Coordinates of C-alpha atoms and ligand atoms in Angstrom, one line a residue:
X639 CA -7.9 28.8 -8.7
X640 CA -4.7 30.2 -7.4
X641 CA -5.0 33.1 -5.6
X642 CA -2.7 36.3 -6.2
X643 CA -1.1 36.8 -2.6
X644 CA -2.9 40.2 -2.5
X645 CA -6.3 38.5 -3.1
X646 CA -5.0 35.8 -0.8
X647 CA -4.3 38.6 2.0
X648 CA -7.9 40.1 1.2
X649 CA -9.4 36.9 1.8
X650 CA -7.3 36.3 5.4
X651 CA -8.3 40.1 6.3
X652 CA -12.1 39.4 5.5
X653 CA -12.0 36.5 8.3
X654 CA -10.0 38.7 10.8
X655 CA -6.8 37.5 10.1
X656 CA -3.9 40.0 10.8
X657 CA -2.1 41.6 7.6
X658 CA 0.3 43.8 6.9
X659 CA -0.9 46.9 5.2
X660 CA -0.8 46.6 1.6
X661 CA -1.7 48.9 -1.6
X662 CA -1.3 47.2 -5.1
X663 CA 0.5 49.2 -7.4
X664 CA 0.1 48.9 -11.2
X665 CA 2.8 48.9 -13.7
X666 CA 4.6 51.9 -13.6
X667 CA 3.3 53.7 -10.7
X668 CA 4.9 55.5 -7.8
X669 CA 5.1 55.4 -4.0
X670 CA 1.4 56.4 -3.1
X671 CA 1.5 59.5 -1.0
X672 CA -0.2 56.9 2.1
X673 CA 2.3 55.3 2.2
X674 CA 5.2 57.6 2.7
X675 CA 5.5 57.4 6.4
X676 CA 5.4 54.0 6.2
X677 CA 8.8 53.2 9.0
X678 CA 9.5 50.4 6.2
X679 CA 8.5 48.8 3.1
X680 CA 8.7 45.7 1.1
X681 CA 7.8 45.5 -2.8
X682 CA 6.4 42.0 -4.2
X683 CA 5.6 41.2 -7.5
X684 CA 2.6 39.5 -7.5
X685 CA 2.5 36.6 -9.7
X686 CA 1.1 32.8 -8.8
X687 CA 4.1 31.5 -8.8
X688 CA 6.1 30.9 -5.3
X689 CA 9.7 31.5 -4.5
X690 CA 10.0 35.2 -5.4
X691 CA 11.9 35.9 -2.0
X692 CA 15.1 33.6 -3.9
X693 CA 14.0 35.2 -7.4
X694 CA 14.8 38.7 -6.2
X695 CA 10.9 39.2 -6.4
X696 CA 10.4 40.7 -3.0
X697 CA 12.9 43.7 -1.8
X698 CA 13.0 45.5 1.1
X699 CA 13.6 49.3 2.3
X700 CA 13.6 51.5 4.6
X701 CA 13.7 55.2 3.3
X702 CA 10.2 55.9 0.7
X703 CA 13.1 57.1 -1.7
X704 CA 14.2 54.0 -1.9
X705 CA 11.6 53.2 -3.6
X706 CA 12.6 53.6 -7.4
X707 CA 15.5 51.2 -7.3
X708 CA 13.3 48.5 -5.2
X709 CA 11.3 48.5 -8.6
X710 CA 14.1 48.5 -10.8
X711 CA 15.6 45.4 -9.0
X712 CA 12.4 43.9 -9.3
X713 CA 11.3 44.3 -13.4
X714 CA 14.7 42.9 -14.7
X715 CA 13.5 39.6 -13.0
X716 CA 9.8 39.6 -14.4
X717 CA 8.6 38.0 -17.8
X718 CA 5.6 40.8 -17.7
X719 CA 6.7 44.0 -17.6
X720 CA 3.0 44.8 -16.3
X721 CA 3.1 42.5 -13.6
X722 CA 1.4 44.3 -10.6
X723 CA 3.1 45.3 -7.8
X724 CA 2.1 44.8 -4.1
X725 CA 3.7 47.5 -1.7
X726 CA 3.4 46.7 2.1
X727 CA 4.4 48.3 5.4
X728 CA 7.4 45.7 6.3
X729 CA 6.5 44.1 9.1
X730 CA 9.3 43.6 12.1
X731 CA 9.7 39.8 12.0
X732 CA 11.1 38.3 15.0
X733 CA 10.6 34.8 14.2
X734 CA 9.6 32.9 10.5
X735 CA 6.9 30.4 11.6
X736 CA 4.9 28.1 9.0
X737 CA 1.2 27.6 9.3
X738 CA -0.9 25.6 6.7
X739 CA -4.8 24.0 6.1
X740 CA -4.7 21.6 3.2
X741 CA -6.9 18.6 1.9
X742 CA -4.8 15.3 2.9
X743 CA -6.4 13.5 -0.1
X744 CA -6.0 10.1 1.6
X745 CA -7.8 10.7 4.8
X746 CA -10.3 13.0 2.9
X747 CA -10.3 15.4 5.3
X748 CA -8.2 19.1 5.8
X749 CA -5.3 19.1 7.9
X750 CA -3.2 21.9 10.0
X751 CA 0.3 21.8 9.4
X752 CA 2.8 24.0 11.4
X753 CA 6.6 24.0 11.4
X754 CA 8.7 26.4 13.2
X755 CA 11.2 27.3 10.7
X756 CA 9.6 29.3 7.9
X757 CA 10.4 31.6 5.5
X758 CA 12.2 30.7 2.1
X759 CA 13.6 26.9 3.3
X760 CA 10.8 25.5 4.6
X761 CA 10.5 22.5 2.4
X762 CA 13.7 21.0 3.8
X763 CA 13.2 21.2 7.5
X764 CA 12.2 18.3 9.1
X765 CA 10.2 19.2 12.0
X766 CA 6.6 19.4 11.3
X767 CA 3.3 18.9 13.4
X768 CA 0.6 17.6 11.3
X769 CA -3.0 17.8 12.9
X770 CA -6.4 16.2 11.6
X771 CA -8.7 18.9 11.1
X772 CA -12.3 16.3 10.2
X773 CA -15.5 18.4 10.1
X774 CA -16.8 16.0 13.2
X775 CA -13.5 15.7 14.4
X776 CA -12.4 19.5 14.6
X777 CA -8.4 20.5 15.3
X778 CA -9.3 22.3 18.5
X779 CA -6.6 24.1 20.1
X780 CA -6.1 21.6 22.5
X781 CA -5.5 19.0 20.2
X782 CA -3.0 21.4 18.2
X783 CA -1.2 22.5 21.1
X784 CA -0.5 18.7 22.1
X785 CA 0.7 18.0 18.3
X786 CA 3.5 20.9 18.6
X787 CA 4.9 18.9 21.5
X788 CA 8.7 20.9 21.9
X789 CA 8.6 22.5 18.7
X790 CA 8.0 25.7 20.5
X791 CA 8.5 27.4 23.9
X792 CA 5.1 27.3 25.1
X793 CA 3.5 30.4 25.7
X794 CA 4.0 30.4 21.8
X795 CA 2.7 27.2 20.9
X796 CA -0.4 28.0 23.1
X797 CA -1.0 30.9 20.7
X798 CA -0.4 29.2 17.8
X799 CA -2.5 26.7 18.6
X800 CA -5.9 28.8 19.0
X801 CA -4.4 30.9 15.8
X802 CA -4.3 27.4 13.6
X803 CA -7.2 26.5 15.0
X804 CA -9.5 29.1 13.6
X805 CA -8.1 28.3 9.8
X806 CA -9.8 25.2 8.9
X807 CA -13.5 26.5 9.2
X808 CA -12.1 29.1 6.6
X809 CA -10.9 26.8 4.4
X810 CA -14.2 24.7 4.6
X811 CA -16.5 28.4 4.0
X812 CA -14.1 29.9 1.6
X813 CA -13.6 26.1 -0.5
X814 CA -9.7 26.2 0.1
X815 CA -8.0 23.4 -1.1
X816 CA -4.7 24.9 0.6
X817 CA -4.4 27.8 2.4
X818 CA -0.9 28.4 3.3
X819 CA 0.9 31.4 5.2
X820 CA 4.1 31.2 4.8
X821 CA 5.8 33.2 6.8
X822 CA 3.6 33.7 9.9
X823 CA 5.2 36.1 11.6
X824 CA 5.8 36.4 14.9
X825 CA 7.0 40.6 15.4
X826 CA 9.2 41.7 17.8
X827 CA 6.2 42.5 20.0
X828 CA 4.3 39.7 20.1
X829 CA 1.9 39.6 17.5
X830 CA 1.5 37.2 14.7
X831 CA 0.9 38.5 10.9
X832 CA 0.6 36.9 7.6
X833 CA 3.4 38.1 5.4
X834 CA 2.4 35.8 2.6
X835 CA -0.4 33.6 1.2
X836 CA -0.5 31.0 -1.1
X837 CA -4.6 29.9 -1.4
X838 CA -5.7 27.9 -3.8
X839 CA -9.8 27.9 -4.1
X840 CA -11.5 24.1 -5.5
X841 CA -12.5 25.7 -8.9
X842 CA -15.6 23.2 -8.9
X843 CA -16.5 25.4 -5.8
X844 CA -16.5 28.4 -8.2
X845 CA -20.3 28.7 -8.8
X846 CA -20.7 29.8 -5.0
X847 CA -18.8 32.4 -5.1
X848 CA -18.8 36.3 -6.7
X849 CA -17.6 36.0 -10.0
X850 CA -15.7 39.3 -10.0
X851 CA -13.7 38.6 -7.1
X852 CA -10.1 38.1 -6.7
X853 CA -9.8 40.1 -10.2
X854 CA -5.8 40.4 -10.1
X855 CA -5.8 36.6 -9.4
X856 CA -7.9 36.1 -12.6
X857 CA -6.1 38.6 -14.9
X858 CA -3.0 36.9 -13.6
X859 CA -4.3 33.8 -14.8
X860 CA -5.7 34.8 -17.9
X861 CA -2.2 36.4 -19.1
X862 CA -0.5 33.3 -18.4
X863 CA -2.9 31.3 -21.3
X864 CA -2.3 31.2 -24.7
X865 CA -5.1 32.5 -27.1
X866 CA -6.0 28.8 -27.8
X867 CA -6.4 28.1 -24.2
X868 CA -8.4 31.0 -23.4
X869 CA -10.6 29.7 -26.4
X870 CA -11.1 26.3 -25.3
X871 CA -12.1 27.6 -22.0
X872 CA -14.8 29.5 -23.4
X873 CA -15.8 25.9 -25.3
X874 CA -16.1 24.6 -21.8
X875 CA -12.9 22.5 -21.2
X876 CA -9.7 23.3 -20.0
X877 CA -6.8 23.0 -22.4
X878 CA -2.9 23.1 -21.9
X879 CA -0.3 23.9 -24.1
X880 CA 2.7 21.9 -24.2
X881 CA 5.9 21.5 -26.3
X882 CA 5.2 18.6 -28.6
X883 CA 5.3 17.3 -32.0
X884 CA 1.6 15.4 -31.4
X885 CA -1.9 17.0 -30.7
X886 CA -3.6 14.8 -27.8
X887 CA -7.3 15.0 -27.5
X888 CA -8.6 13.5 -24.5
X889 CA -11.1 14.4 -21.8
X890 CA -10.2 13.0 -18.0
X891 CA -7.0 13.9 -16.4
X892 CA -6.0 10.3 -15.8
X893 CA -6.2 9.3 -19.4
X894 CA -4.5 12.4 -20.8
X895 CA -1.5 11.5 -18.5
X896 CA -1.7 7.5 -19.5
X897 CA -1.6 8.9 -23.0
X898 CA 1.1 11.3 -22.2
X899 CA 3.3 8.6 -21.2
X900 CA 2.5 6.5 -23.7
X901 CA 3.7 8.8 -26.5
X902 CA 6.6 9.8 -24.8
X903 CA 6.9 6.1 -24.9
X904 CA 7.7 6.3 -28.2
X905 CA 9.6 8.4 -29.0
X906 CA 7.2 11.5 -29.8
X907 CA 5.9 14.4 -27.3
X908 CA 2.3 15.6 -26.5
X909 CA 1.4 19.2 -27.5
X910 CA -1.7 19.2 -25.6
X911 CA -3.1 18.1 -22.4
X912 CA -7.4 18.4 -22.0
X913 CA -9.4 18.0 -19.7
X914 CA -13.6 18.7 -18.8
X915 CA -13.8 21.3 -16.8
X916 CA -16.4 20.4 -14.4
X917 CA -16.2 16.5 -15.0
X918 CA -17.8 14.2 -16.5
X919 CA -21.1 16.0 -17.3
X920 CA -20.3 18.1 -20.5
X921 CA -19.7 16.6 -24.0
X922 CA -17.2 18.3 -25.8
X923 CA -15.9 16.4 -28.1
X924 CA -16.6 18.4 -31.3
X925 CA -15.3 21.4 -29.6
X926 CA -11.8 19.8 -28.6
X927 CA -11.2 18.6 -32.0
X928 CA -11.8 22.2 -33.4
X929 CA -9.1 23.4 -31.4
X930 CA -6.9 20.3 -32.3
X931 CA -7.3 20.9 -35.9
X932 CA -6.4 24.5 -35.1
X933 CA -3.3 23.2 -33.3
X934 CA -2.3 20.8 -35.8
X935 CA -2.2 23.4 -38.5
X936 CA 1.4 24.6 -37.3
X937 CA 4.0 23.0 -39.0
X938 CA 6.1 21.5 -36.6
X939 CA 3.0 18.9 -35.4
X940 CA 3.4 15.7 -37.2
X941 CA -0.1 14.0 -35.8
X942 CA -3.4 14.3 -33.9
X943 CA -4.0 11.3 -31.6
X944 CA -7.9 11.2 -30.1
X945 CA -8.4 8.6 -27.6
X946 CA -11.8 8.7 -26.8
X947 CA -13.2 6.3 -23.7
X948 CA -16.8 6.1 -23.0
X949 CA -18.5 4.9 -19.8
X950 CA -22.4 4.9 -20.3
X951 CA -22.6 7.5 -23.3
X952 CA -23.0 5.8 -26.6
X953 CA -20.6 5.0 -29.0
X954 CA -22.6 4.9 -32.0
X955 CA -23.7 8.1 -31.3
X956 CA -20.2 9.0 -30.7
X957 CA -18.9 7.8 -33.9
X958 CA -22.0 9.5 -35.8
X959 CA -20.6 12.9 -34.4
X960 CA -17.0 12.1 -34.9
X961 CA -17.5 11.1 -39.0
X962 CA -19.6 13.6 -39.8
X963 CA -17.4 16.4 -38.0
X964 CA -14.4 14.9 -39.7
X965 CA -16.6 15.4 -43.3
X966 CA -17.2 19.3 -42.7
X967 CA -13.2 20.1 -43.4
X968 CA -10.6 17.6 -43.9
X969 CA -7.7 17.9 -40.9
X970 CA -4.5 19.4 -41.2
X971 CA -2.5 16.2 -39.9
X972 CA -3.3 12.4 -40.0
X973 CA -5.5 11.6 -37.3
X974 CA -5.3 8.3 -35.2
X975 CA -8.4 7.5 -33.0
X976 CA -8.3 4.9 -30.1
X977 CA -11.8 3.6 -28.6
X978 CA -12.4 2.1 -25.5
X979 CA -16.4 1.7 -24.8
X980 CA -18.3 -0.1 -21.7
X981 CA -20.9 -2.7 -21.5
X982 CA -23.5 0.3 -21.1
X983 CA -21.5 2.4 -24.1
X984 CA -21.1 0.2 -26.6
X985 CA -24.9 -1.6 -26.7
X986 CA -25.8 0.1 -30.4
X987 CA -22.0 -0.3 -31.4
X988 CA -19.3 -1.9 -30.0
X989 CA -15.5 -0.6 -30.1
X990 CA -14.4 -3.3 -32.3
X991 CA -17.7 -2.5 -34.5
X992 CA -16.5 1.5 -34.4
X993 CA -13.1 0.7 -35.8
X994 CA -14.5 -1.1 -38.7
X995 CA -16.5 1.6 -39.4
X996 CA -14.0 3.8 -39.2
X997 CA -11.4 2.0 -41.1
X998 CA -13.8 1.7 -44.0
X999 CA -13.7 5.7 -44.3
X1000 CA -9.8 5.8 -44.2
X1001 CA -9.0 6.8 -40.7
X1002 CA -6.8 4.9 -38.7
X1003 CA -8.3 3.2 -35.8
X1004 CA -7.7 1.2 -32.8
X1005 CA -9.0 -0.3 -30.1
X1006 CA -5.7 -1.4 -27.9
X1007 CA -4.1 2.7 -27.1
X1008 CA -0.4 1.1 -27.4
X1009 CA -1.3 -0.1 -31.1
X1010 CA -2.7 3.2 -31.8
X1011 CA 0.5 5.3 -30.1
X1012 CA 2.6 2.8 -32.3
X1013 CA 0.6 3.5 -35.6
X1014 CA 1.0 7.1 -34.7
X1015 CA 4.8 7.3 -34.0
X1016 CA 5.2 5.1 -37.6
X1017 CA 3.3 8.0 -39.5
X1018 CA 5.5 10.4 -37.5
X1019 CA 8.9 8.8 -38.4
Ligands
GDP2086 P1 7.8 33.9 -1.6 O1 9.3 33.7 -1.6 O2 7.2 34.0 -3.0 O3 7.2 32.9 -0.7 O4 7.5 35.3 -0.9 P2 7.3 35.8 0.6 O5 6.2 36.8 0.6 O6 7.2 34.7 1.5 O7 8.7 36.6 0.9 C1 9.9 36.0 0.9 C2 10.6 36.4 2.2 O8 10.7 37.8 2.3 C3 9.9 35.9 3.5 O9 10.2 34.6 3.8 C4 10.5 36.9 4.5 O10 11.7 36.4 5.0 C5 10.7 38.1 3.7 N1 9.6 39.1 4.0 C6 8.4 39.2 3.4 N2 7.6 40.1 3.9 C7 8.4 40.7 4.9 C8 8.2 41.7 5.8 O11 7.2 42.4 5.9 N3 9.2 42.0 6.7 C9 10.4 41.3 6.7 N4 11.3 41.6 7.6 N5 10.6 40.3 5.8 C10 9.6 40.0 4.9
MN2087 MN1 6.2 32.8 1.1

């Protein structure tokens, strides 16, 4: 889950990391009486997107009056009208610095990152510490401080160092996959304060946490889905929308993307990417194809493709489930169904065994998933 920068800022704040002060505006409303002596002010939109600064998403003022047209520059540039607004006391930066805890999925382990030039460019500077942050091998400031060698005079780098140092054992309580502030600012009088934070919380980690917080993240998110992918999350798996001419219906990210390719491959494009939401464990096969044959209704897909590839669950069982979902209501679209089965999978019926079977009630089946993409893009042409 992606965290709105104002939910990101009320996460830092909750583990005594500075902010600037902040109150969210909603659509629409005006400069909050606490906020009038403010000596500055800068106006983000809050979406979970990055790069506002370059979209003209985050203005700065001095004078509270100036308040109206910071706004109007602002809504010109947004999709939602009702995009909320976050209104901070601007904060007197001296110096951009970069500062960032994120899984390195190789090592399996978080990692500190730091660079001394941030602020809007930051992915094309070069120089940039990264320090191992293990749980038994912790990035102590020490360890840091060595790692930022001359990227910083240092008095500075000292500071940094015990600042970074505190972030990891956030990321681990808070289940951060990345939590990135971006600028860290360094004021003209010496403090440091995060101006901006992109967190992003391991949704599998979601059943240890309240439910109801980071609301203006999750309405954020929910706005961006279309109605069929709210649906499907309600089913229990996650769907994506894409532009295509093809519903997909596969479960496992790596698959979806195999079978991605493999229709682009020839010459056709995915509408749909699925996934399981919280792996392997649910079944949800019945379930995606009701939302497929609710995609596949609109005239401009041509075909439903449903690779289905089973580990230990069986197959026979599988393709009980599959026939007799496919007798309740015929689909809008031909269908084309690959199947790939293990040793353990495929002890009642094997794939070849399922294609037969399958065959013999009219539907197009495969076991190689190039023969079926090539059946598929045939029907289409
Ligand atoms: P992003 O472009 O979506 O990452 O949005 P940021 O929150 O990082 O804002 C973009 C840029 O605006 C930053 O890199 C800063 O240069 C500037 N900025 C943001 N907040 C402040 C602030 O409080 N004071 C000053 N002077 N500049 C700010
Ligand atoms: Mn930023």
């Amino acid at each position: 889950m992606r965290l709105a920068e104002y939910d990101g800022k009320a996460l830092l704040r909750r583990h005594g990391i500075a902010v600037p002060r902040g109150i969210l505006l909603a659509a629409g409303e005006g400069l909050p009486d606490a906020a009038a002596q403010w000596p500055g002010f800068v106006l983000k939109a809050q979406l979970l997107e990055g790069g506002r600064g370059k979209r003209g998403l985050v203005r700065r003022f001095d004078k509270a009056s100036d308040f109206r047209d910071a706004r109007r520059l602002i809504l010109p540039a947004l999709d939602d009208a009702d995009t909320p607004l976050l209104l901070e006391e601007a904060v007197p930066i001296a110096r951009e610095i970069f500062v960032a805890v994120r899984i390195d999925g190789s090592a399996q382990r978080l990692e500190v990152l730091l660079a001394p030039e941030g602020g809007e460019n930051v992915e094309t500077t070069a120089k940039l510490a990264r320090i191992a942050a293990g749980a038994g091998a912790p990035a102590t400031p020490d360890k840091i401080f060595a790692a930022l060698g001359k990227l910083f005079p240092p008095e500075l780098a000292a500071r940094l160092a015990r600042y970074a140092a505190r972030l990891p054992e956030i990321a681990r309580q808070e289940d951060l996959e990345l939590l990135e502030i971006n600028p860290l600012a360094l004021t003209k009088d010496g403090n440091l304060i995060a101006c901006d934070a992109k967190i992003i919380r391991d949704d599998a980690a979601d059943f240890r946490h309240d439910p109801e917080e980071f609301a203006v993240s999750r309405k954020l998110a929910a706005r961006a889905m279309t109605k069929l992918e709210r649906e499907a999350q309600a089913l229990g798996f996650q769907l994506v929308e894409t532009d295509g001419n093809v519903v997909l219906v596969t479960s496992g990210a790596g698959l979806g993307m195999m079978m991605m390719d493999l229709i682009g491959d020839h010459g056709m494009r995915a509408a749909s990417f699925m996934d399981n939401l919280r792996g392997a464990p649910d079944e949800t096969m019945t379930e995606r194809l009701k939302i497929a044959r609710a995609l596949a209704a609109r005239p401009n897909i041509k075909a439903i493709i449903f690779q289905t590839t089973l580990a230990s669950r069986s197959l026979a069982e599988r393709i009980e489930a599959l026939t007799a979902w496919l007798a309740t209501e015929p689909l809008p679209k031909p269908l084309f169904v690959g199947i790939a089965a293990g040793h353990a999978a495929a002890r009642k019926m094997t794939a070849e065994q399922a294609v037969e079977r399958l065959r013999a009630l009219g539907i197009s089946a495969f076991t190689d998933p190039v023969a079926l993409v090539k059946a598929a893009a045939n029907a289409v042409r």
